[in-house]
Short mmCIF file of C-alpha atoms and ligand atoms in Angstrom, two decimals:
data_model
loop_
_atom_site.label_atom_id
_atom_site.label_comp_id
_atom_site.label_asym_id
_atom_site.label_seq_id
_atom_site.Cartn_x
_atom_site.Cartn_y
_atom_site.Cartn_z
CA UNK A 1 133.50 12.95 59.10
CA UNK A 2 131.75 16.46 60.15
CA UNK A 3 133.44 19.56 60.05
CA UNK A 4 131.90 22.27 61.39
CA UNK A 5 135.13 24.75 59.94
CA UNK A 6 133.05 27.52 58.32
CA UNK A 7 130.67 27.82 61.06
CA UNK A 8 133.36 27.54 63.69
CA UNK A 9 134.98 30.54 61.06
CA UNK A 10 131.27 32.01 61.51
CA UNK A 11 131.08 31.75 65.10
CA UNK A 12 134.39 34.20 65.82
CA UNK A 13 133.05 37.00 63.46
CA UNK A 14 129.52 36.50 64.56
CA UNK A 15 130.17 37.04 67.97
CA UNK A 16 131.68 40.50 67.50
CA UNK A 17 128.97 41.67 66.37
CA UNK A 18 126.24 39.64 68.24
CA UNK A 19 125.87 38.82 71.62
CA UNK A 20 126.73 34.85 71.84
CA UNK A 21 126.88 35.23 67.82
CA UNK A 22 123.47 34.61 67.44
CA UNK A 23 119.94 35.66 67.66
CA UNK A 24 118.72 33.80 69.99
CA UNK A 25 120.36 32.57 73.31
CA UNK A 26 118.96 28.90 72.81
CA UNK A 27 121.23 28.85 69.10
CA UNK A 28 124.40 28.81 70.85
CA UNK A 29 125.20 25.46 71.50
CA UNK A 30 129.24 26.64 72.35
CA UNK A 31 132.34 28.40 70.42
CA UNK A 32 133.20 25.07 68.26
CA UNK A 33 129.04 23.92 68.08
CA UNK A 34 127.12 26.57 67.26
CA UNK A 35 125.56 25.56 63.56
CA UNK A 36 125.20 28.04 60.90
CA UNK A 37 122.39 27.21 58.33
CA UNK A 38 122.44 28.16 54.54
CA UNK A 39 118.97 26.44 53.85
CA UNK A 40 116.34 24.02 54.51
CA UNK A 41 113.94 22.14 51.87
CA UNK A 42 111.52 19.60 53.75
CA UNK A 43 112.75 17.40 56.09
CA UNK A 44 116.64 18.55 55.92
CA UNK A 45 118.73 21.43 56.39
CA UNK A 46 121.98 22.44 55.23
CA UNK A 47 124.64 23.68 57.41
CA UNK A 48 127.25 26.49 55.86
CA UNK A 49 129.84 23.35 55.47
CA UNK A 50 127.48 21.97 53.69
CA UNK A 51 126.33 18.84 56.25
CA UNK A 52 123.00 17.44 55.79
CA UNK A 53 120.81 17.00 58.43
CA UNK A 54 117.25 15.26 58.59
CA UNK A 55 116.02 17.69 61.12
CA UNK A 56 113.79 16.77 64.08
CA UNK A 57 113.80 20.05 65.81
CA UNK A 58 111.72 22.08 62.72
CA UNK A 59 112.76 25.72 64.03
CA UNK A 60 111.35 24.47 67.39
CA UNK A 61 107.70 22.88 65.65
CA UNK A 62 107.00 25.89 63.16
CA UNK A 63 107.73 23.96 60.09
CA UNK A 64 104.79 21.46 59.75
CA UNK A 65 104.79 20.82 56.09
CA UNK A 66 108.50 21.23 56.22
CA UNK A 67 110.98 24.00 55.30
CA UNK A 68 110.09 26.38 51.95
CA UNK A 69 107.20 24.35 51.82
CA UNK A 70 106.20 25.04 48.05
CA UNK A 71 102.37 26.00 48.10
CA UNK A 72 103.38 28.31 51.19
CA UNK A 73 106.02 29.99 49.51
CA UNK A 74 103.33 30.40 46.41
CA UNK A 75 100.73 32.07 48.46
CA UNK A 76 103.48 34.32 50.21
CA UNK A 77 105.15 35.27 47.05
CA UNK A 78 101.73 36.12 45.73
CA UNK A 79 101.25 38.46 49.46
CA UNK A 80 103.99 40.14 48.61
CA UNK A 81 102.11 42.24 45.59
CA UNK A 82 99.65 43.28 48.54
CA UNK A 83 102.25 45.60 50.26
CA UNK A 84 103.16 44.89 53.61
CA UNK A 85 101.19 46.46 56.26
CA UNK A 86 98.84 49.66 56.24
CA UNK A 87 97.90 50.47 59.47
CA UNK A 88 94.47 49.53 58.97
CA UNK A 89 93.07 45.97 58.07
CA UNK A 90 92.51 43.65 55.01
CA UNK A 91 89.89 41.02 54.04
CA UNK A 92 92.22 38.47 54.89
CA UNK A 93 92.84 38.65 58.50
CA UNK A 94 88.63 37.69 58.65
CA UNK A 95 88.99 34.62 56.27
CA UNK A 96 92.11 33.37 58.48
CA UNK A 97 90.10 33.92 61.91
CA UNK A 98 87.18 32.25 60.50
CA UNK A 99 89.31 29.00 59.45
CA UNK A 100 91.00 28.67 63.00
CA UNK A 101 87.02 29.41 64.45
CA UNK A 102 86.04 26.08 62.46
CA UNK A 103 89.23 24.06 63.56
CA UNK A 104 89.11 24.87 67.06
CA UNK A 105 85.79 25.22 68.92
CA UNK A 106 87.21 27.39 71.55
CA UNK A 107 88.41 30.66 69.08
CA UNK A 108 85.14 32.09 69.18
CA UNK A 109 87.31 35.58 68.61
CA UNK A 110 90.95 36.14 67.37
CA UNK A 111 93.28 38.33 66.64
CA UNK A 112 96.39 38.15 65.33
CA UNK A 113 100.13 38.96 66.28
CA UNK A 114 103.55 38.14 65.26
CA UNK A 115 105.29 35.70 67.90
CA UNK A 116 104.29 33.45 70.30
CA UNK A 117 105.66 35.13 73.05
CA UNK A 118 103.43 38.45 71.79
CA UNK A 119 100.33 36.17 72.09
CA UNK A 120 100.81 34.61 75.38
CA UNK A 121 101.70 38.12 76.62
CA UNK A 122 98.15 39.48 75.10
CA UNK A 123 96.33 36.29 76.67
CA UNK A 124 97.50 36.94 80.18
CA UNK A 125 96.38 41.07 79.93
CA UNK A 126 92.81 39.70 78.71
CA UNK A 127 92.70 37.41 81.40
CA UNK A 128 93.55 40.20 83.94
CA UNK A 129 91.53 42.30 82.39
CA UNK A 130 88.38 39.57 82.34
CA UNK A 131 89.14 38.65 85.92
CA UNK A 132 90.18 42.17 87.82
CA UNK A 133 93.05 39.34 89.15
CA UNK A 134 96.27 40.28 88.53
CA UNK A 135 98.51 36.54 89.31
CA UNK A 136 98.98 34.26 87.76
CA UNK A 137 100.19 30.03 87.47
CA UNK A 138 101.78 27.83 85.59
CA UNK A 139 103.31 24.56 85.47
CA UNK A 140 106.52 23.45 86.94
CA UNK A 141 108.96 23.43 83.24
CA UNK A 142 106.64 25.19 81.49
CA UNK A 143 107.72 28.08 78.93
CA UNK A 144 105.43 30.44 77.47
CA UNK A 145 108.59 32.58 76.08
CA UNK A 146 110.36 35.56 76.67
CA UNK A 147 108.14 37.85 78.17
CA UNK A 148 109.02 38.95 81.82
CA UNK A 149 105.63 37.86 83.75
CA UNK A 150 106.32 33.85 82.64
CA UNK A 151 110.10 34.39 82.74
CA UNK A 152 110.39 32.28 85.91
CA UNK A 153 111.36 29.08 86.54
CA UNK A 154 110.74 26.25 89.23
CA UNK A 155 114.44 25.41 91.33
CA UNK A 156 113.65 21.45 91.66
CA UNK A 157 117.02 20.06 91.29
CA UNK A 158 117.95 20.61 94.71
CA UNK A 159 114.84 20.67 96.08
CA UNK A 160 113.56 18.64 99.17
CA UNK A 161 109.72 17.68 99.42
CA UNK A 162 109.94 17.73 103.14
CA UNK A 163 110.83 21.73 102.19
CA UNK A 164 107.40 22.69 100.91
CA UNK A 165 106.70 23.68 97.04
CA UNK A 166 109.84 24.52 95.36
CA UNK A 167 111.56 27.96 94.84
CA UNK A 168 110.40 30.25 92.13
CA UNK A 169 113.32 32.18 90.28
CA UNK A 170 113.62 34.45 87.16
CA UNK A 171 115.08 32.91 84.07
CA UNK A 172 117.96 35.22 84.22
CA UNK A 173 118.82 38.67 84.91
CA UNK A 174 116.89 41.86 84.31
CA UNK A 175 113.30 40.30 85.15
CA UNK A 176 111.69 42.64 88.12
CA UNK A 177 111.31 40.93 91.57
CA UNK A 178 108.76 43.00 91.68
CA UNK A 179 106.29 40.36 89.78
CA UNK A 180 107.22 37.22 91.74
CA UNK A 181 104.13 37.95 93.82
CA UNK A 182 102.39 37.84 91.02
CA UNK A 183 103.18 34.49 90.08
CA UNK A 184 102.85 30.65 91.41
CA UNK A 185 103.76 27.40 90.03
CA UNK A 186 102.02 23.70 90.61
CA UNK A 187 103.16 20.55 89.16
CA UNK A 188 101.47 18.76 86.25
CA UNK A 189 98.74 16.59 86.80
CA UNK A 190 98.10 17.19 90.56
CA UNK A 191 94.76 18.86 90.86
CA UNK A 192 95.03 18.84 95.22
CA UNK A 193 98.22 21.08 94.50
CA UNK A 194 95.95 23.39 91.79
CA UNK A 195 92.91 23.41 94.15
CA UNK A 196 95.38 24.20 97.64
CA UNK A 197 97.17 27.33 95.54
CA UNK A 198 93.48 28.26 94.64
CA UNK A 199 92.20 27.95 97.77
CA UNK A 200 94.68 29.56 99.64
CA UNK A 201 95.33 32.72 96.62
CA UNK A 202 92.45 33.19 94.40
CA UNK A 203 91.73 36.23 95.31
CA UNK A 204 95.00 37.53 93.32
CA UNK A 205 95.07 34.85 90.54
CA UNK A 206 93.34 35.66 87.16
CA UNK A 207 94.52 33.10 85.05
CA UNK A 208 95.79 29.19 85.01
CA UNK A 209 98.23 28.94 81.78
CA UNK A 210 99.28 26.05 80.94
CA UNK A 211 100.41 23.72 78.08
CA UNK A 212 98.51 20.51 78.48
CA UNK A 213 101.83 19.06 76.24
CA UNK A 214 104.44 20.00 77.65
CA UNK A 215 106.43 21.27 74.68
CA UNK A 216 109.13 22.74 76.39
CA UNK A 217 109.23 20.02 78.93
CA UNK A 218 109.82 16.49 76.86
CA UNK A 219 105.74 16.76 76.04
CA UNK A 220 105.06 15.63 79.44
CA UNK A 221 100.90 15.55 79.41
CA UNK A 222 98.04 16.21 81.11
CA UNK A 223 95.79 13.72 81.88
CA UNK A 224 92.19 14.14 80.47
CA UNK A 225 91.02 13.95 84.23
CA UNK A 226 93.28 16.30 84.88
CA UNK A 227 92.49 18.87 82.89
CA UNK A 228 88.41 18.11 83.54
CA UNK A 229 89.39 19.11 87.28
CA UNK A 230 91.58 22.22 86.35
CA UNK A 231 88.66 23.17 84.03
CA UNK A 232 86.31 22.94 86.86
CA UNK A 233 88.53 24.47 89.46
CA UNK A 234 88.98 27.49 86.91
CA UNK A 235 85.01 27.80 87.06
CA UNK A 236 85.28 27.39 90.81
CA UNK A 237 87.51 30.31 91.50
CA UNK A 238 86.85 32.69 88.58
CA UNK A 239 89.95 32.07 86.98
CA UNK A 240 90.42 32.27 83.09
CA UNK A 241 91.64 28.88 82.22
CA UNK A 242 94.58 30.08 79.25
CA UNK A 243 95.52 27.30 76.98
CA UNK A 244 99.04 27.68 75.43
CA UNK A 245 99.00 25.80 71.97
CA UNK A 246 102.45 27.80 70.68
CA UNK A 247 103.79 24.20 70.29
CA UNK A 248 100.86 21.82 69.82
CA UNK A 249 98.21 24.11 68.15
CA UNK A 250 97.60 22.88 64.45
CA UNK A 251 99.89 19.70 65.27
CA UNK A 252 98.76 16.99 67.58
CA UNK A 253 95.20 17.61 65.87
CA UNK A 254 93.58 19.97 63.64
CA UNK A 255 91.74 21.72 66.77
CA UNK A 256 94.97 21.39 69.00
CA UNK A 257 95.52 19.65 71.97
CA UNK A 258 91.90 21.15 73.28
CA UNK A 259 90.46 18.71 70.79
CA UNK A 260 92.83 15.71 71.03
CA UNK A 261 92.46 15.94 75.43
CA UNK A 262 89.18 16.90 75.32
CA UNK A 263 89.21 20.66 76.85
CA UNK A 264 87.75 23.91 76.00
CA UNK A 265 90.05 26.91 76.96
CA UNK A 266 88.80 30.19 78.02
CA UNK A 267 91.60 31.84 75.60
CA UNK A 268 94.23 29.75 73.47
CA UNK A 269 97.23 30.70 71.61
CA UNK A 270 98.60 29.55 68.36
CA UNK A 271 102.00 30.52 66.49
CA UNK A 272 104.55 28.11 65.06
CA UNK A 273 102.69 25.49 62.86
CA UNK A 274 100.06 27.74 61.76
CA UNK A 275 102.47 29.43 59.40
CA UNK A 276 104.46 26.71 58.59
CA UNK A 277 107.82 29.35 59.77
CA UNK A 278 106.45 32.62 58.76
CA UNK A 279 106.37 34.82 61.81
CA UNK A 280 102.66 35.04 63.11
CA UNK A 281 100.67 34.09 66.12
CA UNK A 282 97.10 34.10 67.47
CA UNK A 283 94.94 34.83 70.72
CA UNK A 284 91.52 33.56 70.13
CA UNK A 285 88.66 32.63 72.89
CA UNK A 286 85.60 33.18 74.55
CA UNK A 287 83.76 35.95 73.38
CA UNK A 288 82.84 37.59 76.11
CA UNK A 289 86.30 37.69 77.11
CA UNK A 290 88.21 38.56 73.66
CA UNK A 291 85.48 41.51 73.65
CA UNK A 292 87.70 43.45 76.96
CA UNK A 293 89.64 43.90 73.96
CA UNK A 294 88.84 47.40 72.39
CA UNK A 295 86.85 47.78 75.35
CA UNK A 296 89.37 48.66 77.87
CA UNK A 297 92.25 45.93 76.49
CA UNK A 298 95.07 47.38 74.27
CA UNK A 299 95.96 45.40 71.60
CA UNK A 300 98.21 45.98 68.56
CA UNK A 301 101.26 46.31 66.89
CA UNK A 302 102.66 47.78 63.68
CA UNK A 303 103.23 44.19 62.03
CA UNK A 304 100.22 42.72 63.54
CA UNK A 305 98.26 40.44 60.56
CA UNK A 306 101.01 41.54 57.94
CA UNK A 307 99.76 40.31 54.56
CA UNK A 308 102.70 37.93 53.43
CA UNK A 309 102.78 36.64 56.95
CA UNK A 310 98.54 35.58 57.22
CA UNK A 311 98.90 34.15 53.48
CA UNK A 312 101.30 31.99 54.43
CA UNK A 313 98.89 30.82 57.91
CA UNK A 314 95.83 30.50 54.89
CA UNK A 315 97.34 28.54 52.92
CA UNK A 316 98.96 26.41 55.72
CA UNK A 317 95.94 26.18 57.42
CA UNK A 318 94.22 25.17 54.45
CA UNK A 319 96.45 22.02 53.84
CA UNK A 320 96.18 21.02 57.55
CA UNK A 321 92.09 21.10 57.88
CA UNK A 322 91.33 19.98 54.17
CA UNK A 323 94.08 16.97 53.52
CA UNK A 324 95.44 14.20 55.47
CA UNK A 325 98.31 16.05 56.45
CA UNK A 326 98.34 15.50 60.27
CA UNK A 327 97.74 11.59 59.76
CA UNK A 328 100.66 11.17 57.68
CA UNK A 329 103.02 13.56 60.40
CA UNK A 330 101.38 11.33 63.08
CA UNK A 331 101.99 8.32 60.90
CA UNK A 332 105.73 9.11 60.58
CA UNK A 333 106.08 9.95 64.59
CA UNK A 334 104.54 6.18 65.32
CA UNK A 335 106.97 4.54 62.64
CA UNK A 336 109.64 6.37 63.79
CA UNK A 337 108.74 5.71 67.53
CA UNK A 338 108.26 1.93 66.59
CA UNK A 339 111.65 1.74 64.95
CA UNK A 340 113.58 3.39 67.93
CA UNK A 341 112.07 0.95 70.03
CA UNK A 342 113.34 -1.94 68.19
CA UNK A 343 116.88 -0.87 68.01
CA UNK A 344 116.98 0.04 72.01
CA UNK A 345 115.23 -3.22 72.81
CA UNK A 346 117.81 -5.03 70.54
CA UNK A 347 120.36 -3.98 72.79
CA UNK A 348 118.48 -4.33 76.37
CA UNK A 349 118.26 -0.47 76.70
CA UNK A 350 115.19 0.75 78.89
CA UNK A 351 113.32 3.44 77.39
CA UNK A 352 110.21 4.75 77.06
CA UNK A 353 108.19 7.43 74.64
CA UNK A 354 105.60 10.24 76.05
CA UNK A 355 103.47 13.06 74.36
CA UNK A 356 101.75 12.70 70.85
CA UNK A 357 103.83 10.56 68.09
CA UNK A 358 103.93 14.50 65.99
CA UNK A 359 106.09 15.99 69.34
CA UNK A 360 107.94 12.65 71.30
CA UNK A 361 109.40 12.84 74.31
CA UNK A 362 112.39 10.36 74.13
CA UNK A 363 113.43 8.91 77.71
CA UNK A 364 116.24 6.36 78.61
CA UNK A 365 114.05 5.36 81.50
CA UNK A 366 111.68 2.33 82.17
CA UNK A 367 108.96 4.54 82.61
CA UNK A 368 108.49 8.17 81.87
CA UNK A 369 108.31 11.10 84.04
CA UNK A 370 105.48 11.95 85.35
CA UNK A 371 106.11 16.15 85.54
CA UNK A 372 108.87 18.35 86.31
CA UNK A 373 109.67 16.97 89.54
CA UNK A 374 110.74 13.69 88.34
CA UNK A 375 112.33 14.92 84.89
CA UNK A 376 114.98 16.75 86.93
CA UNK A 377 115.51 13.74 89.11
CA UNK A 378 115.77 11.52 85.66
CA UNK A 379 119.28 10.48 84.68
CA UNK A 380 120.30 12.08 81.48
CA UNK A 381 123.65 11.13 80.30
CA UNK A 382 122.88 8.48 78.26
CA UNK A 383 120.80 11.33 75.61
CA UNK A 384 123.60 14.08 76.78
CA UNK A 385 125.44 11.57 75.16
CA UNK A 386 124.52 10.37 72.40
CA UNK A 387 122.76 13.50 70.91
CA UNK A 388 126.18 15.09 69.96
CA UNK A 389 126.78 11.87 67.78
CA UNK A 390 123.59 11.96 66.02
CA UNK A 391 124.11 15.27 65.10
CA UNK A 392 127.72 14.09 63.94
CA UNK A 393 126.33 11.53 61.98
CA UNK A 394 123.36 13.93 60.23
CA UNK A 395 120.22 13.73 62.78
CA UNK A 396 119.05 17.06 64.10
CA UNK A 397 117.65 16.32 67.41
CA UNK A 398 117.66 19.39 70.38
CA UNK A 399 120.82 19.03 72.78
CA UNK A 400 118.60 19.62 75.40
CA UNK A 401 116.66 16.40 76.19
CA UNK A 402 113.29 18.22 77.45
CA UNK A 403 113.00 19.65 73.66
CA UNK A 404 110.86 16.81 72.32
CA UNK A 405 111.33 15.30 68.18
CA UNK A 406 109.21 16.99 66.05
CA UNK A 407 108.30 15.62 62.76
CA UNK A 408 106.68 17.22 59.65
CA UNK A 409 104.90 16.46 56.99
CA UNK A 410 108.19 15.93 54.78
CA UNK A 411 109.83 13.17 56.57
CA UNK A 412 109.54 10.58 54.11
CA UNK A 413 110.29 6.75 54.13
CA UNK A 414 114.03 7.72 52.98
CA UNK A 415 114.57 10.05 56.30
CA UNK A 416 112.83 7.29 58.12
CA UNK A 417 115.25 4.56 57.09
CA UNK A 418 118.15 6.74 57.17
CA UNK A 419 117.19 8.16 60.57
CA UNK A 420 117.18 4.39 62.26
CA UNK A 421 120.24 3.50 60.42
CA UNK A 422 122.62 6.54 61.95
CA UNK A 423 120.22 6.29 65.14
CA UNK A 424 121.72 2.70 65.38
CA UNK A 425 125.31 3.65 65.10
CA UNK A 426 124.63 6.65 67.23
CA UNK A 427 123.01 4.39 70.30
CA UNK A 428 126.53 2.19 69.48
CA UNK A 429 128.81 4.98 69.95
CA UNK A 430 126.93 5.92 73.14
CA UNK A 431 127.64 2.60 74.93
CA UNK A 432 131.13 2.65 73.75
CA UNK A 433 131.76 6.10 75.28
CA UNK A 434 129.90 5.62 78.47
CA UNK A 435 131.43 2.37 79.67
CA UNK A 436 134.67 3.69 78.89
CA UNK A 437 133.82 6.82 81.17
CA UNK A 438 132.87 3.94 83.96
CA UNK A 439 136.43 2.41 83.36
CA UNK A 440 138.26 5.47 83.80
CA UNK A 441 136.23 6.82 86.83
CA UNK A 442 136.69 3.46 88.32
CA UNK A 443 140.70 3.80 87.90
CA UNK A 444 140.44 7.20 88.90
N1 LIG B 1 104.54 29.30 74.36
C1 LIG B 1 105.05 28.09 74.13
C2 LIG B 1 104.32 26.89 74.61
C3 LIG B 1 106.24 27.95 73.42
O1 LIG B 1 106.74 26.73 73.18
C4 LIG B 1 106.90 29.11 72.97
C5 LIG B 1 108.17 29.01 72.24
O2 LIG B 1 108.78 27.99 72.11
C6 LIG B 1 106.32 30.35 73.23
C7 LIG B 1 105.13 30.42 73.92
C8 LIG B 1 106.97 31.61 72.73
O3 LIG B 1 106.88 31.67 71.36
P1 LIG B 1 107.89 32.58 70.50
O4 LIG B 1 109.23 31.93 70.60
O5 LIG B 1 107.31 32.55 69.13
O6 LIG B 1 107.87 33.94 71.09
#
């Protein structure tokens, strides 16, 4: 049996210190379930009771090869002699930008930052810079972090078609009204919606962002025709076409999802796998565009391209462009999908799988969603359920069902088998609990 005692023990001294006794709002997962980690090494982590987890959440996709990935932590050790950051540049930061250039057609220019959130924010002041246009849109459950101009969300839960497109709101408090003008939202895969929003605002909008896998929204995807028509519209309307790749850059291909969907983005951003967990992040794109920068465009920051941090992204990148790495991760994702779908079938349980096999979006559905619209109209209890039980029983999957699986290139045979096995007993225990909830609200 679990215990979560010492991070329970954690929790109550963490909290006096740190708002929700954490670092990040999406690590509380409640008083008695927040986890407290004392390492990770590959596939698994280690909680501060010492419970081991094969872990499909990887940080949220950053650790590709998996955690303290050995010839990472080699080349990062080895940074560490250089000295941190200078306020002026190194050799390095022109080797890194010319790997990503290679892997992905559309990085004609880079430059480098530390989060995700830091590069999506950059992408969006080129854009409106590029453009003159300050709006902008996204999709309906997309995230491009926590930056206050993508902050917003679409209110679709209580929403009624016949009411028009649904209400925009901030995430949460402290985000200025003021930018809500600034800002539209269309669902996935509906290019009339795009092209009426266009039609009716171009004028103001300067850039189309958008994650063409949803990774913050059970990798929901674009279509390929889709995204040839939001290219095109983009064109149309003068409108710099912004591809987020904070989740799938360096994952679902070596060029990104631009190269496994078959798009060319105006700007892209990368973070997460292209450091394998060390903190750094990229805006790259047309040159014409990435040249605003310097020439009106600030860019910057003190820790921008800091040495240990762009070894790590050399070395990483180097493993994912010159070895098989991505086919075995891919590999793993379709054996592991495969194997799901055996146990659920077993027991007459509809389901179905969406995204790339690297970043799966797990439904209890017949079919999958087709965007936003539908996911919040999906019925969830069954993986409300039963991912409290896997994590009992040692699989690390995200509470939240829109967080798709991620796998790295660690996950071996071993946290295959073991993962179906407890998967199994997990999908068991799920039955058991909700058709004894059924009894009792019929009694009720
Ligand atoms: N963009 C996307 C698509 C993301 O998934 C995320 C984070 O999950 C971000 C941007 C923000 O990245 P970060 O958390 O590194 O700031």
């Amino acid at each position: 049996m679990r215990t979560l005692k010492k991070s329970n023990q954690h929790f109550q001294k963490a909290v006096k210190k740190l708002p929700l006794g954490v670092s990040s709002n999406f690590r509380y997962w409640g008083d008695d379930k927040t986890i407290y980690v004392k390492r990770g090494k590959g596939g698994r982590i280690w909680d501060i009771d010492d419970n081991e987890y094969i872990d499909y959440r990887l940080g949220y996709g950053p650790a590709i090869l998996g955690y303290a990935d050995d010839r990472v932590d080699q080349a990062a050790r080895e940074a560490m002699e250089v000295g941190g950051v200078f306020a002026l540049g190194t050799e390095m930061e022109y080797e890194v930008a010319s790997r990503i250039r290679r892997m992905v057609p559309a990085a004609e220019l880079v430059r480098f930052s530390n989060s995700g959130t830091e590069a999506v924010m950059a992408a969006l002041r080129i854009a409106r810079a590029f453009s003159g246009k300050d709006g902008h849109i996204i999709l309906e459950g997309g995230y491009h972090g926590v930056f206050n101009e993508v902050l917003w969300y679409t209110e679709v839960e209580d929403w009624n078609p016949k009411d028009g497109a649904p209400e925009v709101h901030p995430y949460g408090d402290g985000v200025p009204q003021i930018l809500k003008p600034l800002f539209h939202t269309v669902p996935l895969n509906d290019a009339n919606v795009l092209e009426d929003v266009l039609k009716k605002y171009h004028q103001d909008i300067g850039a189309f962002l958008i994650e063409a896998i949803m990774g913050n929204c059970c990798s929901l995807t674009a279509t390929s025709d889709y995204l040839q028509d939001a290219r095109a519209l983009c064109d149309k309307y003068d409108v710099v076409m912004i591809v987020d790749e904070v989740k799938t850059g360096f994952r679902v291909a070596k060029g990104g999802v631009q190269e496994l969907l078959g798009v060319k983005a105006d700007l892209c951003t990368f973070a997460k796998a292209m450091g394998n967990g060390y903190p750094i992040s990229v805006v790259a794109g047309r040159e014409d565009i990435m040249r605003t920068v310097g020439d009106g465009v600030v860019h910057g920051g003190t820790y921008t391209a800091h040495a240990v941090s762009l070894a790590a992204a050399n070395k990483t990148l180097e493993i994912l462009e010159e070895t098989d790495a991505l086919k075995t991760i891919e590999r793993y994702g379709s054996d592991l999908r495969d194997g799901l779908s055996k146990i659920l079938n077993a027991k007459g349980i509809e389901h179905s799988f969406v995204g790339h096999p690297s970043m799966l979006g797990v439904f209890f559905s017949a079919e999958p969603p087709e965007d936003y619209r539908a996911w919040a109209n999906t019925d969830y209890a069954f993986y409300d359920t039963m991912a409290p039980e896997l994590h009992k029983l040692g699989i690390l999957v995200e509470p939240d069902s829109r967080e798709p699986w991620f796998m790295c290139e660690a996950h071996d045979v071993e946290s295959l088998r073991e993962t179906l096995d407890k998967f199994e007993r997990a999908v068991d225990i799920t039955l058991r609990k909700l058709s004894a909830d059924k009894m009792t609200t019929k009694t009720a």
